[in-house]
PDB file of C-alpha atoms and ligand atoms in Angstrom:
ATOM      1  CA  MET M   1      -0.057   0.064   0.062  1.00 66.00           C
ATOM      2  CA  SER M   2       1.056   3.333  -0.687  1.00 83.00           C
ATOM      3  CA  GLU M   3       2.494   5.896   2.150  1.00 92.00           C
ATOM      4  CA  PRO M   4      -0.264   7.234   4.224  1.00 97.00           C
ATOM      5  CA  LEU M   5      -1.362  10.726   3.626  1.00 98.00           C
ATOM      6  CA  VAL M   6      -1.343  11.366   7.277  1.00 98.00           C
ATOM      7  CA  LYS M   7       1.259   9.495   9.295  1.00 98.00           C
ATOM      8  CA  ALA M   8       1.410  10.091  13.215  1.00 98.00           C
ATOM      9  CA  ARG M   9       4.039   8.266  15.192  1.00 97.00           C
ATOM     10  CA  ASN M  10       4.479   8.744  19.180  1.00 98.00           C
ATOM     11  CA  VAL M  11       2.872  11.916  19.461  1.00 98.00           C
ATOM     12  CA  HIS M  12       2.998  13.205  22.673  1.00 98.00           C
ATOM     13  CA  LYS M  13       1.362  16.764  23.930  1.00 98.00           C
ATOM     14  CA  ASN M  14       1.442  18.486  27.393  1.00 97.00           C
ATOM     15  CA  PHE M  15      -0.393  21.372  28.625  1.00 97.00           C
ATOM     16  CA  GLY M  16       1.518  22.479  31.497  1.00 95.00           C
ATOM     17  CA  HIS M  17       2.240  19.111  33.738  1.00 95.00           C
ATOM     18  CA  VAL M  18      -0.801  17.440  32.199  1.00 96.00           C
ATOM     19  CA  GLU M  19       0.209  14.859  29.509  1.00 97.00           C
ATOM     20  CA  VAL M  20      -2.866  14.866  27.123  1.00 98.00           C
ATOM     21  CA  LEU M  21      -1.496  12.791  24.328  1.00 98.00           C
ATOM     22  CA  LYS M  22       0.724   9.830  25.513  1.00 98.00           C
ATOM     23  CA  GLY M  23       2.104   8.421  22.333  1.00 98.00           C
ATOM     24  CA  ILE M  24      -0.217   8.365  19.462  1.00 98.00           C
ATOM     25  CA  ASP M  25       0.274   6.609  16.139  1.00 98.00           C
ATOM     26  CA  LEU M  26      -2.223   7.051  13.247  1.00 98.00           C
ATOM     27  CA  ASP M  27      -1.929   6.333   9.441  1.00 98.00           C
ATOM     28  CA  VAL M  28      -4.726   7.766   7.255  1.00 98.00           C
ATOM     29  CA  HIS M  29      -4.443   6.745   3.684  1.00 98.00           C
ATOM     30  CA  ALA M  30      -5.768   8.769   0.774  1.00 97.00           C
ATOM     31  CA  GLY M  31      -9.625   8.718   0.392  1.00 97.00           C
ATOM     32  CA  GLN M  32     -10.149   7.144   3.734  1.00 98.00           C
ATOM     33  CA  VAL M  33     -12.334   8.296   6.597  1.00 98.00           C
ATOM     34  CA  VAL M  34     -11.136   8.058   9.940  1.00 98.00           C
ATOM     35  CA  CYS M  35     -13.212   8.497  13.106  1.00 98.00           C
ATOM     36  CA  LEU M  36     -11.949   9.524  16.283  1.00 98.00           C
ATOM     37  CA  LEU M  37     -14.303   8.359  19.074  1.00 98.00           C
ATOM     38  CA  GLY M  38     -13.895   8.297  22.867  1.00 97.00           C
ATOM     39  CA  PRO M  39     -14.864  10.133  26.052  1.00 97.00           C
ATOM     40  CA  SER M  40     -14.654  13.948  26.600  1.00 96.00           C
ATOM     41  CA  GLY M  41     -11.172  14.946  27.669  1.00 96.00           C
ATOM     42  CA  SER M  42      -9.428  11.805  25.937  1.00 97.00           C
ATOM     43  CA  GLY M  43      -7.207  14.153  23.688  1.00 98.00           C
ATOM     44  CA  LYS M  44      -9.226  13.666  20.411  1.00 98.00           C
ATOM     45  CA  THR M  45      -9.583  17.397  19.477  1.00 98.00           C
ATOM     46  CA  THR M  46      -5.914  17.942  20.774  1.00 98.00           C
ATOM     47  CA  PHE M  47      -4.533  15.436  18.379  1.00 98.00           C
ATOM     48  CA  LEU M  48      -6.689  16.956  15.496  1.00 98.00           C
ATOM     49  CA  ARG M  49      -5.434  20.054  16.192  1.00 97.00           C
ATOM     50  CA  CYS M  50      -1.947  18.769  16.059  1.00 97.00           C
ATOM     51  CA  ILE M  51      -2.269  17.561  12.606  1.00 97.00           C
ATOM     52  CA  ASN M  52      -2.964  21.048  11.475  1.00 95.00           C
ATOM     53  CA  SER M  53      -0.130  22.731  13.718  1.00 95.00           C
ATOM     54  CA  LEU M  54      -3.021  24.631  15.854  1.00 95.00           C
ATOM     55  CA  GLU M  55      -0.907  22.912  18.869  1.00 95.00           C
ATOM     56  CA  ARG M  56       2.774  21.876  18.787  1.00 94.00           C
ATOM     57  CA  ILE M  57       3.640  18.583  19.605  1.00 95.00           C
ATOM     58  CA  ASP M  58       6.238  17.857  22.390  1.00 95.00           C
ATOM     59  CA  ALA M  59       7.384  14.671  21.008  1.00 95.00           C
ATOM     60  CA  GLY M  60       6.859  12.136  17.998  1.00 95.00           C
ATOM     61  CA  ARG M  61       6.314  13.151  14.598  1.00 95.00           C
ATOM     62  CA  ILE M  62       3.217  13.644  12.077  1.00 97.00           C
ATOM     63  CA  TRP M  63       3.690  13.795   8.381  1.00 96.00           C
ATOM     64  CA  VAL M  64       1.025  14.932   5.921  1.00 97.00           C
ATOM     65  CA  ASP M  65       1.650  13.869   2.534  1.00 95.00           C
ATOM     66  CA  GLY M  66       5.086  13.285   3.262  1.00 93.00           C
ATOM     67  CA  ASP M  67       5.987  16.585   4.801  1.00 92.00           C
ATOM     68  CA  LEU M  68       7.024  16.958   8.530  1.00 94.00           C
ATOM     69  CA  VAL M  69       4.308  18.883  10.029  1.00 94.00           C
ATOM     70  CA  GLY M  70       5.908  22.113  11.666  1.00 91.00           C
ATOM     71  CA  LEU M  71       9.384  20.814  11.228  1.00 90.00           C
ATOM     72  CA  ALA M  72      11.888  20.846   8.227  1.00 87.00           C
ATOM     73  CA  GLU M  73      15.128  19.177   7.870  1.00 83.00           C
ATOM     74  CA  ARG M  74      18.143  21.329   7.012  1.00 84.00           C
ATOM     75  CA  ASP M  75      21.784  20.626   7.279  1.00 87.00           C
ATOM     76  CA  GLY M  76      20.791  17.303   8.763  1.00 88.00           C
ATOM     77  CA  ARG M  77      19.015  18.818  11.706  1.00 90.00           C
ATOM     78  CA  LEU M  78      15.458  19.296  12.171  1.00 86.00           C
ATOM     79  CA  HIS M  79      14.241  23.007  12.717  1.00 89.00           C
ATOM     80  CA  ARG M  80      10.981  24.496  13.652  1.00 90.00           C
ATOM     81  CA  LEU M  81       9.122  26.046  10.717  1.00 92.00           C
ATOM     82  CA  THR M  82       8.627  29.803  10.513  1.00 92.00           C
ATOM     83  CA  ASP M  83       5.164  31.019  10.956  1.00 92.00           C
ATOM     84  CA  LYS M  84       4.989  31.900   7.494  1.00 93.00           C
ATOM     85  CA  GLU M  85       5.838  28.159   6.472  1.00 92.00           C
ATOM     86  CA  ILE M  86       3.520  26.751   8.954  1.00 94.00           C
ATOM     87  CA  ALA M  87       0.761  28.964   7.231  1.00 92.00           C
ATOM     88  CA  ARG M  88       1.821  27.463   3.855  1.00 92.00           C
ATOM     89  CA  GLN M  89       1.494  23.968   5.424  1.00 92.00           C
ATOM     90  CA  ARG M  90      -2.060  24.828   6.691  1.00 93.00           C
ATOM     91  CA  ARG M  91      -3.315  25.873   3.356  1.00 93.00           C
ATOM     92  CA  ASP M  92      -3.627  22.289   2.214  1.00 95.00           C
ATOM     93  CA  ILE M  93      -5.812  21.207   4.897  1.00 97.00           C
ATOM     94  CA  GLY M  94      -9.363  22.159   5.526  1.00 97.00           C
ATOM     95  CA  MET M  95     -10.843  22.265   8.981  1.00 97.00           C
ATOM     96  CA  VAL M  96     -14.326  22.251  10.362  1.00 97.00           C
ATOM     97  CA  PHE M  97     -14.984  23.468  13.805  1.00 96.00           C
ATOM     98  CA  GLN M  98     -17.487  22.703  16.444  1.00 94.00           C
ATOM     99  CA  ARG M  99     -18.285  26.399  16.018  1.00 92.00           C
ATOM    100  CA  PHE M 100     -18.782  27.565  12.641  1.00 86.00           C
ATOM    101  CA  ASN M 101     -16.574  30.846  12.807  1.00 90.00           C
ATOM    102  CA  LEU M 102     -18.102  32.354   9.737  1.00 96.00           C
ATOM    103  CA  PHE M 103     -17.119  35.952   9.073  1.00 96.00           C
ATOM    104  CA  PRO M 104     -20.363  37.565  10.201  1.00 97.00           C
ATOM    105  CA  HIS M 105     -20.361  40.453   8.035  1.00 97.00           C
ATOM    106  CA  MET M 106     -19.898  38.550   4.875  1.00 97.00           C
ATOM    107  CA  SER M 107     -22.600  36.985   2.910  1.00 98.00           C
ATOM    108  CA  ALA M 108     -22.316  32.943   2.705  1.00 98.00           C
ATOM    109  CA  LEU M 109     -20.862  33.284  -1.040  1.00 98.00           C
ATOM    110  CA  GLU M 110     -18.334  35.931   0.192  1.00 98.00           C
ATOM    111  CA  ASN M 111     -17.239  33.646   3.067  1.00 98.00           C
ATOM    112  CA  VAL M 112     -16.567  30.869   0.500  1.00 98.00           C
ATOM    113  CA  VAL M 113     -14.675  33.328  -1.934  1.00 98.00           C
ATOM    114  CA  GLU M 114     -12.697  34.988   0.493  1.00 96.00           C
ATOM    115  CA  ALA M 115      -9.684  32.469   1.233  1.00 95.00           C
ATOM    116  CA  PRO M 116      -8.838  31.399  -2.291  1.00 96.00           C
ATOM    117  CA  VAL M 117      -8.662  35.109  -3.399  1.00 96.00           C
ATOM    118  CA  LYS M 118      -6.749  36.181  -0.556  1.00 95.00           C
ATOM    119  CA  VAL M 119      -4.271  33.042   0.100  1.00 92.00           C
ATOM    120  CA  ARG M 120      -4.092  31.390  -3.174  1.00 91.00           C
ATOM    121  CA  GLY M 121      -4.445  34.586  -5.391  1.00 94.00           C
ATOM    122  CA  VAL M 122      -7.370  33.092  -7.479  1.00 95.00           C
ATOM    123  CA  SER M 123      -9.178  35.587  -9.417  1.00 97.00           C
ATOM    124  CA  ARG M 124     -12.514  36.849  -7.695  1.00 96.00           C
ATOM    125  CA  ALA M 125     -14.475  35.756 -10.505  1.00 97.00           C
ATOM    126  CA  ASP M 126     -13.323  32.168 -10.617  1.00 97.00           C
ATOM    127  CA  ALA M 127     -13.516  32.058  -6.991  1.00 97.00           C
ATOM    128  CA  ARG M 128     -17.242  33.098  -7.133  1.00 98.00           C
ATOM    129  CA  ARG M 129     -17.824  30.575  -9.756  1.00 97.00           C
ATOM    130  CA  ARG M 130     -16.131  27.797  -7.696  1.00 97.00           C
ATOM    131  CA  ALA M 131     -18.027  29.190  -4.609  1.00 98.00           C
ATOM    132  CA  THR M 132     -21.484  28.968  -6.261  1.00 98.00           C
ATOM    133  CA  GLU M 133     -20.709  25.436  -7.111  1.00 98.00           C
ATOM    134  CA  LEU M 134     -19.673  24.450  -3.595  1.00 98.00           C
ATOM    135  CA  LEU M 135     -22.696  26.107  -2.020  1.00 98.00           C
ATOM    136  CA  GLU M 136     -24.794  24.014  -4.608  1.00 97.00           C
ATOM    137  CA  ARG M 137     -23.026  20.922  -3.374  1.00 97.00           C
ATOM    138  CA  VAL M 138     -23.733  21.513   0.289  1.00 97.00           C
ATOM    139  CA  GLY M 139     -27.314  22.214  -0.566  1.00 97.00           C
ATOM    140  CA  LEU M 140     -27.147  26.189  -0.176  1.00 97.00           C
ATOM    141  CA  ALA M 141     -27.450  27.606  -3.658  1.00 96.00           C
ATOM    142  CA  ASP M 142     -30.417  29.636  -2.733  1.00 97.00           C
ATOM    143  CA  ARG M 143     -28.756  31.056   0.441  1.00 98.00           C
ATOM    144  CA  ALA M 144     -25.528  32.604  -1.188  1.00 98.00           C
ATOM    145  CA  GLN M 145     -26.414  36.174  -0.374  1.00 98.00           C
ATOM    146  CA  ASN M 146     -27.703  35.422   3.255  1.00 98.00           C
ATOM    147  CA  TYR M 147     -25.499  36.458   6.145  1.00 98.00           C
ATOM    148  CA  PRO M 148     -24.500  33.928   8.888  1.00 97.00           C
ATOM    149  CA  ALA M 149     -27.177  35.544  11.363  1.00 97.00           C
ATOM    150  CA  GLN M 150     -29.812  34.835   8.861  1.00 97.00           C
ATOM    151  CA  LEU M 151     -28.860  31.154   8.615  1.00 97.00           C
ATOM    152  CA  SER M 152     -29.422  28.318  10.821  1.00 96.00           C
ATOM    153  CA  GLY M 153     -26.747  26.453  12.676  1.00 96.00           C
ATOM    154  CA  GLY M 154     -26.718  23.476  10.198  1.00 97.00           C
ATOM    155  CA  GLN M 155     -26.784  25.956   7.225  1.00 97.00           C
ATOM    156  CA  GLN M 156     -24.087  27.851   8.840  1.00 97.00           C
ATOM    157  CA  GLN M 157     -21.807  24.557   9.202  1.00 97.00           C
ATOM    158  CA  ARG M 158     -22.548  23.854   5.715  1.00 98.00           C
ATOM    159  CA  VAL M 159     -21.174  27.108   4.493  1.00 98.00           C
ATOM    160  CA  ALA M 160     -18.103  26.450   6.787  1.00 98.00           C
ATOM    161  CA  ILE M 161     -17.569  22.836   5.047  1.00 98.00           C
ATOM    162  CA  ALA M 162     -17.961  24.708   1.508  1.00 98.00           C
ATOM    163  CA  ARG M 163     -15.377  27.206   2.573  1.00 97.00           C
ATOM    164  CA  ALA M 164     -12.939  24.980   3.791  1.00 97.00           C
ATOM    165  CA  LEU M 165     -13.369  23.021   0.547  1.00 97.00           C
ATOM    166  CA  ALA M 166     -12.962  26.095  -1.669  1.00 97.00           C
ATOM    167  CA  MET M 167      -9.047  25.785  -0.914  1.00 96.00           C
ATOM    168  CA  GLN M 168      -8.852  22.418  -2.476  1.00 95.00           C
ATOM    169  CA  PRO M 169      -7.479  20.519   0.464  1.00 97.00           C
ATOM    170  CA  LYS M 170      -5.599  17.474   0.429  1.00 97.00           C
ATOM    171  CA  LEU M 171      -7.302  16.741   3.987  1.00 98.00           C
ATOM    172  CA  MET M 172     -10.234  17.755   5.770  1.00 98.00           C
ATOM    173  CA  LEU M 173     -10.461  17.914   9.482  1.00 98.00           C
ATOM    174  CA  PHE M 174     -13.726  17.804  11.349  1.00 98.00           C
ATOM    175  CA  ASP M 175     -13.894  18.775  14.876  1.00 97.00           C
ATOM    176  CA  GLU M 176     -17.139  17.704  16.541  1.00 97.00           C
ATOM    177  CA  PRO M 177     -18.769  19.388  13.646  1.00 97.00           C
ATOM    178  CA  THR M 178     -22.581  18.741  14.811  1.00 97.00           C
ATOM    179  CA  SER M 179     -22.238  18.855  18.580  1.00 95.00           C
ATOM    180  CA  ALA M 180     -22.955  22.616  18.680  1.00 94.00           C
ATOM    181  CA  LEU M 181     -26.171  21.925  16.720  1.00 95.00           C
ATOM    182  CA  ASP M 182     -29.795  21.417  17.512  1.00 94.00           C
ATOM    183  CA  PRO M 183     -30.485  17.745  17.133  1.00 94.00           C
ATOM    184  CA  GLU M 184     -33.073  18.381  14.170  1.00 94.00           C
ATOM    185  CA  LEU M 185     -30.075  20.192  12.186  1.00 95.00           C
ATOM    186  CA  VAL M 186     -27.458  17.416  12.762  1.00 96.00           C
ATOM    187  CA  GLY M 187     -28.540  15.244  10.007  1.00 96.00           C
ATOM    188  CA  GLU M 188     -28.095  17.733   7.157  1.00 96.00           C
ATOM    189  CA  VAL M 189     -24.507  18.423   8.181  1.00 97.00           C
ATOM    190  CA  LEU M 190     -23.729  14.523   8.207  1.00 97.00           C
ATOM    191  CA  ALA M 191     -25.536  14.086   4.840  1.00 97.00           C
ATOM    192  CA  VAL M 192     -23.028  16.492   3.401  1.00 97.00           C
ATOM    193  CA  MET M 193     -20.022  14.552   5.165  1.00 98.00           C
ATOM    194  CA  ARG M 194     -21.351  11.420   3.690  1.00 98.00           C
ATOM    195  CA  GLU M 195     -21.344  12.701   0.419  1.00 97.00           C
ATOM    196  CA  LEU M 196     -17.675  14.169   0.780  1.00 97.00           C
ATOM    197  CA  ALA M 197     -16.647  10.675   2.021  1.00 97.00           C
ATOM    198  CA  ALA M 198     -18.322   8.948  -0.913  1.00 97.00           C
ATOM    199  CA  ASP M 199     -16.581  11.376  -3.281  1.00 96.00           C
ATOM    200  CA  GLY M 200     -13.240  10.115  -1.843  1.00 96.00           C
ATOM    201  CA  THR M 201     -12.487  13.142   0.658  1.00 98.00           C
ATOM    202  CA  THR M 202      -9.728  12.316   2.903  1.00 98.00           C
ATOM    203  CA  MET M 203     -11.456  13.078   6.314  1.00 98.00           C
ATOM    204  CA  VAL M 204     -10.587  12.740   9.970  1.00 98.00           C
ATOM    205  CA  VAL M 205     -13.452  13.416  12.126  1.00 98.00           C
ATOM    206  CA  VAL M 206     -13.952  13.833  15.671  1.00 98.00           C
ATOM    207  CA  THR M 207     -17.292  12.867  16.715  1.00 97.00           C
ATOM    208  CA  HIS M 208     -19.793  11.416  19.057  1.00 95.00           C
ATOM    209  CA  GLU M 209     -22.063  10.475  16.089  1.00 96.00           C
ATOM    210  CA  VAL M 210     -21.472   6.517  16.618  1.00 96.00           C
ATOM    211  CA  ALA M 211     -23.953   5.915  13.755  1.00 96.00           C
ATOM    212  CA  PHE M 212     -22.077   7.983  11.361  1.00 97.00           C
ATOM    213  CA  ALA M 213     -18.752   6.393  12.258  1.00 97.00           C
ATOM    214  CA  ARG M 214     -20.287   2.878  11.692  1.00 97.00           C
ATOM    215  CA  ASP M 215     -21.662   3.763   8.324  1.00 96.00           C
ATOM    216  CA  VAL M 216     -18.966   5.903   7.008  1.00 97.00           C
ATOM    217  CA  ALA M 217     -15.486   5.401   8.518  1.00 98.00           C
ATOM    218  CA  ASP M 218     -12.798   3.041   7.029  1.00 98.00           C
ATOM    219  CA  GLN M 219     -11.083   3.107  10.305  1.00 98.00           C
ATOM    220  CA  VAL M 220     -12.464   3.864  13.914  1.00 98.00           C
ATOM    221  CA  VAL M 221      -9.935   4.876  16.555  1.00 98.00           C
ATOM    222  CA  PHE M 222     -10.973   4.748  20.095  1.00 98.00           C
ATOM    223  CA  MET M 223      -9.243   7.076  22.422  1.00 98.00           C
ATOM    224  CA  ASP M 224      -9.189   7.352  26.243  1.00 97.00           C
ATOM    225  CA  GLY M 225      -6.943   9.122  28.514  1.00 97.00           C
ATOM    226  CA  GLY M 226      -4.560  10.289  25.755  1.00 98.00           C
ATOM    227  CA  VAL M 227      -3.851   6.777  24.288  1.00 98.00           C
ATOM    228  CA  VAL M 228      -5.597   4.784  21.578  1.00 98.00           C
ATOM    229  CA  VAL M 229      -7.092   2.075  23.072  1.00 98.00           C
ATOM    230  CA  GLU M 230      -8.653   0.336  20.180  1.00 98.00           C
ATOM    231  CA  ARG M 231      -8.624   0.761  16.376  1.00 98.00           C
ATOM    232  CA  GLY M 232      -9.847  -1.025  13.474  1.00 98.00           C
ATOM    233  CA  ALA M 233     -12.871  -1.376  11.262  1.00 98.00           C
ATOM    234  CA  PRO M 234     -16.161   0.074  12.485  1.00 98.00           C
ATOM    235  CA  ALA M 235     -17.681  -3.550  12.279  1.00 97.00           C
ATOM    236  CA  ASP M 236     -14.921  -4.564  14.922  1.00 97.00           C
ATOM    237  CA  VAL M 237     -14.555  -1.481  17.191  1.00 97.00           C
ATOM    238  CA  ILE M 238     -18.174  -0.652  17.155  1.00 97.00           C
ATOM    239  CA  GLY M 239     -19.760  -3.722  16.178  1.00 96.00           C
ATOM    240  CA  ASN M 240     -17.717  -6.160  18.360  1.00 96.00           C
ATOM    241  CA  PRO M 241     -15.231  -4.187  20.705  1.00 97.00           C
ATOM    242  CA  ARG M 242     -12.514  -5.906  22.286  1.00 97.00           C
ATOM    243  CA  GLU M 243     -11.704  -3.610  25.035  1.00 97.00           C
ATOM    244  CA  GLU M 244     -13.895  -3.138  28.161  1.00 96.00           C
ATOM    245  CA  ARG M 245     -13.419   1.055  27.902  1.00 96.00           C
ATOM    246  CA  THR M 246     -14.577   0.761  24.415  1.00 97.00           C
ATOM    247  CA  ARG M 247     -17.665  -1.245  25.401  1.00 96.00           C
ATOM    248  CA  ALA M 248     -18.424   1.082  28.289  1.00 96.00           C
ATOM    249  CA  PHE M 249     -18.382   4.067  26.125  1.00 96.00           C
ATOM    250  CA  LEU M 250     -20.544   2.616  23.461  1.00 96.00           C
ATOM    251  CA  ALA M 251     -23.006   1.558  25.915  1.00 94.00           C
ATOM    252  CA  ARG M 252     -23.344   4.936  27.233  1.00 93.00           C
ATOM    253  CA  MET M 253     -23.386   6.433  23.411  1.00 87.00           C
ATOM    254  CA  LEU M 254     -25.933   4.039  21.934  1.00 71.00           C
TER     255      LEU M 254
HETATM  256  P1  LIG J 301     -11.548  15.615  23.612  1.00 96.38           P
HETATM  257  O1  LIG J 301     -11.499  16.247  22.298  1.00 96.38           O
HETATM  258  O2  LIG J 301     -11.354  13.956  23.613  1.00 96.38           O
HETATM  259  O3  LIG J 301     -12.726  16.089  24.565  1.00 96.38           O
HETATM  260  P2  LIG J 301      -9.472  17.530  24.254  1.00 96.38           P
HETATM  261  O4  LIG J 301      -8.399  17.141  23.395  1.00 96.38           O
HETATM  262  O5  LIG J 301     -10.468  18.605  24.094  1.00 96.38           O
HETATM  263  O6  LIG J 301     -10.421  16.128  24.628  1.00 96.38           O
HETATM  264  O7  LIG J 301      -8.837  17.701  25.725  1.00 96.38           O
HETATM  265  C1  LIG J 301      -7.988  16.746  26.185  1.00 96.38           C
HETATM  266  C2  LIG J 301      -7.414  17.213  27.758  1.00 96.38           C
HETATM  267  O8  LIG J 301      -6.842  18.462  27.290  1.00 96.38           O
HETATM  268  C3  LIG J 301      -8.523  17.528  28.593  1.00 96.38           C
HETATM  269  O9  LIG J 301      -8.318  17.556  29.975  1.00 96.38           O
HETATM  270  C4  LIG J 301      -8.497  19.243  28.347  1.00 96.38           C
HETATM  271  O10 LIG J 301      -8.876  19.850  29.718  1.00 96.38           O
HETATM  272  C5  LIG J 301      -6.955  19.614  27.893  1.00 96.38           C
HETATM  273  N1  LIG J 301      -6.792  20.627  27.263  1.00 96.38           N
HETATM  274  C6  LIG J 301      -7.278  21.044  25.938  1.00 96.38           C
HETATM  275  N2  LIG J 301      -6.752  22.142  25.447  1.00 96.38           N
HETATM  276  C7  LIG J 301      -6.119  22.618  26.498  1.00 96.38           C
HETATM  277  C8  LIG J 301      -5.524  23.990  26.658  1.00 96.38           C
HETATM  278  N3  LIG J 301      -5.511  24.778  25.700  1.00 96.38           N
HETATM  279  N4  LIG J 301      -5.025  24.064  27.745  1.00 96.38           N
HETATM  280  C9  LIG J 301      -4.794  23.306  28.821  1.00 96.38           C
HETATM  281  N5  LIG J 301      -5.343  22.042  28.719  1.00 96.38           N
HETATM  282  C10 LIG J 301      -6.128  21.759  27.715  1.00 96.38           C
END
């Protein structure tokens, strides 16, 4: 099999004296969907943020598409990347947060147009064409001119997904994308994510939506207390968990 698109080895992260990640390994191959499940506080979000340099790891290595995250080898030694270099790495990784973080003073369309124009130097006309297609893809063609405050949480999150996709990322990271939504709005966001998965988008998803993970994930990773307790196909990890901690968690969720 080819090199994974995301490869993490022995990733450690501390906040002060608290060790939040205690040696995480992960392989995500191109086109795969990996769901990170586990109790609150187990380190899932922190790990996701490490992949995207929103947190700096204390030990271990992460590669995205063959490039070390946050580090570069020069003169036979590893150096921290500059802020500018980190920003360049992050361009190729889309991230969707629990809170949608749309620009409130911009329409849905303008939110999606902004980054390709400002960061990639795409012409505004091209960016608008592509943004229109993306809004269509997330089912919001008729909402292009609305401002975030005029949209439901589910619609805002779909705009946020379109905005991330506008940068044509190699990888999409989702950090509990439905947990801030009213229950009746969760389905429309998951439906968009299911379509992305079906289209071959490489995705790492932190979620409490066990049914989504069961149906969509190629690999489920169950974390607890900063370690991976169990990983594998959803039919195994969710359908027939080996570890007591996984069973206890799933019993609470289902
Ligand atoms: P999960 O996503 O599994 O709920 P998190 O990665 O959010 O877990 O958090 C793991 C642990 O790290 C928690 O104990 C949390 O309080 C702590 N933590 C997360 N972010 C910070 C931070 N910026 N500073 C200090 N502690 C943090």
